[in-house]
Amino acid sequence: MTHARHDMALEKRLISRAVEMALDEDLGQTGDITTAATIPEGARATAVFQARKAGIIAGLEVAEAAFHALDPAVVFEALVHDGATVPPAANLARVSGNARALLSAERVALNFLCHMSGIATQTGRFVEAVRGTPARIVDTRKTTPGLRAFEKYAVRCGGGSNHRSGLFDAILIKDNHIVAAGGLAAAIDAARAHAGHTVKIEVEVTSLAELAEALAHPVDAVLLDNMTPDQLRDAVRLVAGRVVTEASGGVTLETVRRIAETGVDVISVGALTHSAPILDIGLDFEIR
Amino acid sequence: MTHARHDMALEKRLISRAVEMALDEDLGQTGDITTAATIPEGARATAVFQARKAGIIAGLEVAEAAFHALDPAVVFEALVHDGATVPPAANLARVSGNARALLSAERVALNFLCHMSGIATQTGRFVEAVRGTPARIVDTRKTTPGLRAFEKYAVRCGGGSNHRSGLFDAILIKDNHIVAAGGLAAAIDAARAHAGHTVKIEVEVTSLAELAEALAHPVDAVLLDNMTPDQLRDAVRLVAGRVVTEASGGVTLETVRRIAETGVDVISVGALTHSAPILDIGLDFEIR
Amino acid sequence: MTHARHDMALEKRLISRAVEMALDEDLGQTGDITTAATIPEGARATAVFQARKAGIIAGLEVAEAAFHALDPAVVFEALVHDGATVPPAANLARVSGNARALLSAERVALNFLCHMSGIATQTGRFVEAVRGTPARIVDTRKTTPGLRAFEKYAVRCGGGSNHRSGLFDAILIKDNHIVAAGGLAAAIDAARAHAGHTVKIEVEVTSLAELAEALAHPVDAVLLDNMTPDQLRDAVRLVAGRVVTEASGGVTLETVRRIAETGVDVISVGALTHSAPILDIGLDFEIR
Amino acid sequence: MTHARHDMALEKRLISRAVEMALDEDLGQTGDITTAATIPEGARATAVFQARKAGIIAGLEVAEAAFHALDPAVVFEALVHDGATVPPAANLARVSGNARALLSAERVALNFLCHMSGIATQTGRFVEAVRGTPARIVDTRKTTPGLRAFEKYAVRCGGGSNHRSGLFDAILIKDNHIVAAGGLAAAIDAARAHAGHTVKIEVEVTSLAELAEALAHPVDAVLLDNMTPDQLRDAVRLVAGRVVTEASGGVTLETVRRIAETGVDVISVGALTHSAPILDIGLDFEIR
Amino acid sequence: MTHARHDMALEKRLISRAVEMALDEDLGQTGDITTAATIPEGARATAVFQARKAGIIAGLEVAEAAFHALDPAVVFEALVHDGATVPPAANLARVSGNARALLSAERVALNFLCHMSGIATQTGRFVEAVRGTPARIVDTRKTTPGLRAFEKYAVRCGGGSNHRSGLFDAILIKDNHIVAAGGLAAAIDAARAHAGHTVKIEVEVTSLAELAEALAHPVDAVLLDNMTPDQLRDAVRLVAGRVVTEASGGVTLETVRRIAETGVDVISVGALTHSAPILDIGLDFEIR
Amino acid sequence: MTHARHDMALEKRLISRAVEMALDEDLGQTGDITTAATIPEGARATAVFQARKAGIIAGLEVAEAAFHALDPAVVFEALVHDGATVPPAANLARVSGNARALLSAERVALNFLCHMSGIATQTGRFVEAVRGTPARIVDTRKTTPGLRAFEKYAVRCGGGSNHRSGLFDAILIKDNHIVAAGGLAAAIDAARAHAGHTVKIEVEVTSLAELAEALAHPVDAVLLDNMTPDQLRDAVRLVAGRVVTEASGGVTLETVRRIAETGVDVISVGALTHSAPILDIGLDFEIR
């Protein structure tokens, strides 16, 4: 099931820039002074990435890129693919080459891989919880600054889907926009006039009354904000398939199934990206 | 107590670059199309940052910078300072000015503030847990790529201290370095010869035997890796104040007090930065 | 009518980066050596931007930014607003301040203003040609590398609308995608599975048969490629308002009205951006 | 004849940066979502660049670099060289490799190639018009922001020559400089004192009287601004080969021959770069 | 005399970038940890730049920018201007404001000011040595990587002139070019055909025979490489004012006067920039 | 002896960025116009780097990178290694490949190599002068802006050691910090509270009384500022090996031996980096 997700690969150019930025942070201008002092220049090593716990993997190409940024001759062999669900102690990849490059890039590789796999794993839990319902689990814009594309990719690896990428690629009219525009109708009209024909318009509503008003206008989706399962069920009935329905607001693993069973199309969960603990992955070395 | 921490301020130049990068991510080349369509150009707004839960605040200056990047005329008034412990529903800051700027920068400001406050809050829990013991809580290099300086600052706001900044500013000799260098003595000798006189040398040991061997050489600190409290107590006794002792390895809120009571100087905790959930903070608007 | 367009302002951060890049190109590392040699350091000047021909203006804020990049104290007073239709010899803006800054930034300011106003003017001609029909004139991705956001803004200033911003914000399935995916149905299915719920899907068709096939699937828009007015009229009838219809392919000022009269919703015109001559605008100085 | 031009190649480092910038614009952070959804990861394709109209080609290396930025394994085979004059339907280059890379880079490659070839073709028309006269056709600083080096290269491909690169590499004293410096003599003196011995000095004059005054000072070239052919002829006679003569001001394909026949050395034409329509070039795919 | 030099000011945009780069180097991601620990946040200070030795000053604006990058509220008052010749113990500038900003920017400000003043002072010695002769002292491309514009500005502050800025703004045909082109005549012909009309052509010659050959072609200057004073005198006689004459090659303070007295127009000296010791300047603080 | 130094290699990523920056400076947007005009596109050349004087070499990898930035196919063969002491006329490296790439990168390669070798050579003189004493020669933060990492590497090549990298990686409490903190004890206390356990603390003292006071607190090193050899001897005796002793202040080749013989551990010398003349190295071509 996760297979369909990772056909939308992460671009190599993005990966390369993110890895450079992370290496800059860790190496500064002076570099890895421990390794420079203690590891002979010609030493070789092999190391294996191992999941210490069960989870879903995301970020293997990023980990690979961290090593290649320091030494293009490093050999990185993925043993699973992004999106794979793995048991504890699963070997994920083997990397071998210049020992200095391996040791100096280790932490950057792990920081990406553990963070992204943590998000994929967290997403997988939510996806699993709604299995059998029509609901898609989607992310939000509550992402870690600088890593949005990586986190949205990890959500896909975990079986989730992506909400809009940012403020620029879809219109989402919220309460403040409605107030400022002078009402729901005025806001939607303005959005229609303004938006190109390839831009979808979604409107946030907090009650059935607002929902009914929104449906009187040409919108593509409605965000049902902080509604109870009963309200959501009524909303889905009222919408009757005319537009996409999205449930949102404080969704947890405990509540997500009941929400999904209301028949909403999409459930957005900030906690996929803003509060996922890492997946514990280690890198075990053999130095020669 | 947190007061001593934030005298090491985050540099404005770092903040400004990070905010630019996050705004780029959220605004793309096209900008906030919902706001452009629905918010009149001259509209003004006021909004208040409110903590939805109790916690320790970090990142107010970063939040401020997000608004100023879009409109330097926005007025940002901090109601608490970084490092403050706040109860649920505490108001943290008030921001007012051009409504478009406020709405377009809102998510970037919150993403930084919630992430950093989450780390400060998590740190505060560990610091609280060891209160009365001599142990300092410190972070690791297991940080989110691109945000290390921000996360290390948040750790200080939470009452913790910082381990080295990266691979460049201290020598930490681990197992792989020892193997490659041909033994502990050889590794420390190489480090001494290599390091400038302003660089500290710390050595990772996993047993009392290794510790004894390390202490025979001129090192500044020892990292006691994955030891039990009993082992740590023995290690502290063996060290007898000659060098800094650091306990490390899978430390949790449940285990940290017992570790601290062994008398170690420093306890490093990866989970401060790699797995802290956000602190839930909202921004409540009043549009005019 | 052009008023509704420029509420989607160009972001100041984009403007500032583009202006820096253009100044770098013109000033190099050495700067304006003619001005340094001949203009006394304290000299002041005033200059007026004048349209040498009739047209629609776009880019006044960019021109302003060019002067401010060299001297923030320069005073720039816009006499018309972006989107204004002006006659020959219309004064557009008055700029005054340090004579060196004015002379050194002059060409960069004019290069942006003339290029963007050229596109706005060209767009205005197409918009005028379809006045009274339901068709919107929209741009394409055939833009000048590096200036897409500026050119799309100029299209809006000219009364046009924008197609997607890039490959990332809408799905447009063309012939090659259909072939590779194994047919129209397979391609649309794949797109539906892949796309988030905020992403629109448009499909290119070249015949009524293909159009009929596309309409059997859930798409948001159809691109009617290189069809004759008669074919377009049939297509519009077949679509019957269910999805957005876009006419595309070699549209000129001579053919656009006949196309618009077929009832299509949107007509996309590459020549708005890839072949618009500049609008001739001069800057007339008075040096003191 | 165009052969002598393209020995001054475009530097690969400039090409690579411009291509990155254009790909960023088109791919954003999310990438080509249509291709990701519909094109199988291993699909291969071949495509041929074909000129839809006659013209002069410029930019093949830039097009090549666009594909290589996405996949270094793409094979790009140029069938003509930059500077070649081609008939309609001429095949220009063949590109083959990963189908996703080819489709995702297509528009960037074409945007550069069509824009640059448009300028080369426009330049070629002017060069052709003055054939047999001593006049060289040269460009101006009226270039598209960000693309000056590419446009000046295209001018050379079209058989033209380049005026100065920017404000930094030659002195061109215009009316405003003369006024500010306190007269022509004062301006030239200041320029002489200021300029290094490798910098040429050109002076703009608008009448024979001004020309006579300029020739009394040590200048390298004179810009004869907006003169009639008769005035130009008189000017050329007055100069008598002592300095380079440049005709400038609103030169068109209709007027350029008469200007060239006056005997001026150089004719500068802003329209080479600021108003050249693209050369229509297509990319025809064969997907496997 | 130095007055004429600094009308070619250093651009503020260059200064600002160079200062950012230098501050990044000195502050890293962590900042000035000594100052953060020991200087109270509100402390104010005043400090005075004092020349410890006699010399010529260059770089005061760069020093100022270093402080302003950390705190725009710092007040910087220049007591002399760039290009001034000062005695030992001369006060150069007074800076006051936030004590942390002053202390953290101190070294960057001094590193620029001492380096640039060192070059100005060294240049001044050469200029003084040739006083009364027609020769201009000029720099070379033997500059410190990254600082060319700053060093060329310092040369002007010292009373020298600038040779070409780089490989891009003048043609200088050396021995290797002549060999590759197939002889002097072929090389000059190629250069003439290639160069725009605003580009000067200089040719390096090593004997009177080569000089005679060069003068038979249309060149603007000749570089007389490593000639003795007698040879130079003969060369000047042979040139007879037709082109600029430049003496070059291992020029020292001991030899420069004898070279200048040969009548050459220009003497280029690599040691102005590649081997000038700093001018010792200190910053004396008064902390409050 | 120099062997131990260059195991701390310069990172390839730093080299690559510095070389790009220097090539930008020399090539601008237009490139090497002399070479483009005169060197046939296919011409090949070989060239040899030769030291014109005796010295210590540093920067061969940087020189290599300059050529590779223009043409990755250039073959660069180092004949000595960084840190080697060479006699006059020693051949250092042979480079062969595309003649244009070789000629266009020549100056950048030489500017780095001569500058860095000048520093290594200068360092070597100081190291030689203290041979047989316990003193290490170390650098300071008085480096050329933008080149600190390169200059600190060159110091290591010359047999010296590095002081701290910047303000961020060690605490050095100077007079102004002591005044602002309210005395030596207060300053050291603040530093201890503030600094992480991996950060060393050094204190500047100017008299034996201050030294005695400093030694009463837990510091890692003392900087003995501008003391006479007699004072230094007394200071060393007082310290008695408890902390590192550093002599600093106007150290010259004439005074360094007497300072070293006082028994200090470290002697810091600003002149290693701020006033080292280049080592004269040439590149001799053979063009084919």
Coordinates of N, CA, C and O in Angstrom, one line a residue, chain E residues 172-183 187 204, chain F residues 34-35 38-40 43-47 99 102-103 106 283-288:
Chain E
L172 N 44.8 41.3 -22.4 CA 46.2 41.4 -22.1 C 46.9 40.1 -22.7 O 46.7 39.1 -22.2
I173 N 47.5 40.3 -23.9 CA 48.1 39.2 -24.6 C 49.5 38.9 -24.1 O 50.4 39.8 -24.2
K174 N 49.6 37.7 -23.5 CA 51.0 37.4 -23.0 C 51.6 36.3 -23.8 O 51.0 35.9 -24.8
D175 N 52.8 35.9 -23.4 CA 53.6 35.0 -24.2 C 52.8 33.7 -24.6 O 52.8 33.3 -25.8
N176 N 52.1 33.1 -23.7 CA 51.4 31.9 -24.0 C 50.3 32.1 -25.0 O 50.0 31.2 -25.8
H177 N 49.6 33.2 -24.9 CA 48.6 33.5 -25.9 C 49.2 33.6 -27.3 O 48.7 33.2 -28.3
I178 N 50.4 34.3 -27.4 CA 51.0 34.5 -28.6 C 51.4 33.2 -29.3 O 51.2 32.9 -30.4
V179 N 52.0 32.3 -28.4 CA 52.4 31.0 -28.9 C 51.2 30.2 -29.5 O 51.2 29.7 -30.6
A180 N 50.1 30.2 -28.7 CA 49.0 29.4 -29.0 C 48.3 30.0 -30.3 O 47.7 29.2 -31.1
A181 N 48.3 31.3 -30.4 CA 47.6 31.9 -31.5 C 48.4 31.8 -32.8 O 47.9 32.1 -33.9
G182 N 49.7 31.5 -32.7 CA 50.5 31.4 -33.9 C 51.3 32.7 -34.2 O 51.4 33.0 -35.4
G183 N 51.7 33.4 -33.2 CA 52.5 34.6 -33.4 C 51.7 35.8 -33.0 O 50.5 35.8 -32.8
A187 N 47.7 36.8 -32.9 CA 47.1 37.0 -31.7 C 46.4 38.4 -31.6 O 45.2 38.5 -31.2
E204 N 52.1 42.0 -24.1 CA 53.3 41.9 -23.4 C 54.5 41.7 -24.3 O 54.4 40.8 -25.2
Chain F
T34 N 40.8 37.4 -23.3 CA 42.0 37.2 -24.0 C 42.2 35.8 -24.5 O 42.5 35.5 -25.6
T35 N 41.9 34.8 -23.6 CA 42.1 33.4 -23.9 C 41.0 33.0 -24.9 O 41.3 32.3 -25.9
T38 N 42.3 34.2 -28.3 CA 43.6 33.8 -28.9 C 43.9 32.3 -28.8 O 44.8 31.9 -29.5
I39 N 43.3 31.6 -27.9 CA 43.6 30.2 -27.7 C 42.6 29.3 -28.5 O 41.4 29.4 -28.1
P40 N 43.0 28.5 -29.4 CA 42.1 27.6 -30.1 C 41.4 26.7 -29.1 O 42.0 26.3 -28.1
A43 N 43.1 23.5 -28.0 CA 44.6 23.5 -27.7 C 44.8 22.8 -26.3 O 44.0 22.9 -25.4
R44 N 45.9 22.2 -26.2 CA 46.3 21.5 -24.9 C 47.6 22.2 -24.4 O 48.4 22.7 -25.2
A45 N 47.8 22.1 -23.1 CA 49.0 22.6 -22.5 C 49.4 21.8 -21.3 O 48.6 21.1 -20.7
T46 N 50.6 22.0 -21.0 CA 51.2 21.4 -19.7 C 51.9 22.6 -19.0 O 52.4 23.4 -19.7
A47 N 51.8 22.6 -17.7 CA 52.5 23.7 -17.0 C 53.0 23.1 -15.7 O 52.4 22.1 -15.1
A99 N 44.1 23.9 -22.8 CA 44.9 25.1 -22.6 C 44.1 26.3 -22.0 O 44.6 27.1 -21.2
L102 N 43.5 26.0 -18.3 CA 44.8 26.2 -17.6 C 45.1 27.7 -17.5 O 45.4 28.2 -16.4
L103 N 45.0 28.4 -18.6 CA 45.3 29.8 -18.6 C 44.3 30.6 -17.8 O 44.7 31.6 -17.1
E106 N 44.9 29.9 -14.0 CA 46.2 30.1 -13.5 C 46.4 31.1 -12.3 O 46.9 30.8 -11.2
L283 N 54.2 29.6 -12.6 CA 53.6 28.5 -13.4 C 54.1 28.6 -14.8 O 53.9 29.6 -15.5
D284 N 55.0 27.7 -15.2 CA 55.6 27.7 -16.5 C 54.9 26.8 -17.5 O 54.8 25.6 -17.3
F285 N 54.5 27.4 -18.6 CA 53.6 26.7 -19.6 C 54.4 26.1 -20.7 O 55.4 26.7 -21.2
E286 N 53.9 25.1 -21.2 CA 54.2 24.6 -22.6 C 52.9 24.3 -23.3 O 52.1 23.5 -22.9
I287 N 52.7 25.2 -24.3 CA 51.4 25.1 -25.1 C 51.6 24.2 -26.3 O 52.6 24.3 -26.9
R288 N 50.6 23.4 -26.6 CA 50.7 22.6 -27.8 C 49.5 23.0 -28.7 O 48.4 23.2 -28.2

